[in-house]
Amino acid sequence: MLAAMPDSAPSPLSAGGPALRDGGDACPGTLRLHRADDGALARVRVPGGVLSADRAEALLAAAGRFGDGELHLTSRGNVQLRGLGAECGGGLAELLAGAGLLPSAAHERARNIVASPLAGLDGSPALGERLAELDALVCASAAAASLSGRFLFALDDGRGDVDALGADVTLIADGDAFLLRIGPGDEVFRIPAAEGPRAALRAAEAFLRAARDSGAWRVKDLPDPVRSELVRAVGAAAGPAEHRPRPRTAKAPEPGTHGPGDAVETTPGSGAAPETTPGSTDAPETTPGPGGTVETTPGSGAAPETTPGSTDALPDAHPHANPHGPAHTAAPANPPQAPPASAAALAVDVPLGRLTPGQWRLLTATARRYGSELRLTPWRGIVVPGPFTGAEAADALGALAAAGLITSPDSPWTGVGACIGRPGCAKSLADVRAEAGAALGPAGRLPVYWSGCERRCGHPHGEWIDVVATPDGHRISYVRGERRDPPATVRDDPAALAAAVAAARARAL
């Protein structure tokens, strides 16, 4: 069952240009694994990031039985398993299928759906039924099996968080309707809510027909005339177009508690995105945003398992920290917060997207005790639906913080991301996870993403600081959507690198 994977197409942020169907779809799945320097890699699609506690336990079992035991969150709310043995394919597929995580072998890489992680929890519309319907429709469509592993659906509850990710087909809740967006354009089409999932599938099938001649993987890769005709054809079946610019920044759920009345609203039709909280990470896609790259997960090196009450995962002792010590005075991982009165959900971020078995077990146990569900976010975080009393929320957050998870937006890890880097990736020029840990700065600044090579696997979308390892050192630049400032290069000097990154994050405010 294991197949060696060809190289993924380069990010348009590098010199590679649009990704076309030249070398086969390189995105891994659970039936087609990818060989990395630390073993084989499997990517398990989790539509909308929604996991029952039972399925979460099945993923942990798969990671322990076949891989290195850890679970890695991706930029589309999926899960990657690393360190897999070369002969594990059949057993892994059987385990995941038995847990309901592989409902259709033909569609396993096409089930790429992101959804607003707080939908229905903070006063925003619930999306669960529509998410399940869209997933079922995709799995029932023979044509949809031909969608690449890079094609992305998005279900947005109206706040603009996942609408900002530049998905290929986006449904945006708007009263008793959905607004349908095709690609990154500013036109949307109003359709009845009940018709939303089927309209999204029809749009994806129309894309496949439009892409036959060009070999495009995604809507943004289509030649301009073909893309315009696709939008026109989909719109003709949906109704009149409305102008609603796609949000340019995305706001991830802040670590901590969430409840009714917390939802961020946007003015209907304005396209205005909620302002990004400095330090939050704008979501990368599997080929994220308009700039797109291959979805990868940060973190793969061995880490000591943490348990509630331990301090092993605080910033100075984090498994990704530089062995020579951090280049700053570290703040507490989670400064004390006032206890909430009650909460509909808890949100945590995961340093560099990597979860130890102990952390995953604690999250699953917390979910089972309250709402029996986890929601993985496109920002490598996790939402745990409740409800929780104030005391329950405080106790749960305390345990999660002690296990090394980020439970406060004031954590210095907030907004810090990195690709897998060395030693897991042969193409990487540096151990960027250790470098990211060594260069942590004060909380509340723009996201920073560390890449081991020009491919920038898993980079954010929107506004961020780009740090890329090169043969000459590290190149640092400020990115705003499709624009970037002229880069500065820092030679191999860890202290100078940390200072330059901190200055870039501060100067960009």
GROMACS .gro file of C-alpha atoms in nm, residues 5 27 105 107 174 207 209 213 334 361 391 421:
model
   12
    5MET     CA    1   0.575   1.025  -0.346
   27CYS     CA    2  -0.033   1.521  -0.187
  105ALA     CA    3  -1.095   0.500  -0.061
  107HIS     CA    4  -1.206   1.012  -0.231
  174ASP     CA    5  -2.557   3.485   0.548
  207PHE     CA    6  -1.393   2.318  -1.224
  209ARG     CA    7  -1.436   2.014  -1.667
  213ASP     CA    8  -0.707   2.141  -2.110
  334ASN     CA    9   0.038   3.098   2.969
  361ARG     CA   10  -0.494   1.184   2.542
  391ALA     CA   11  -1.481   2.633   3.743
  421GLY     CA   12   1.284   2.124   0.883
   0.00000   0.00000   0.00000
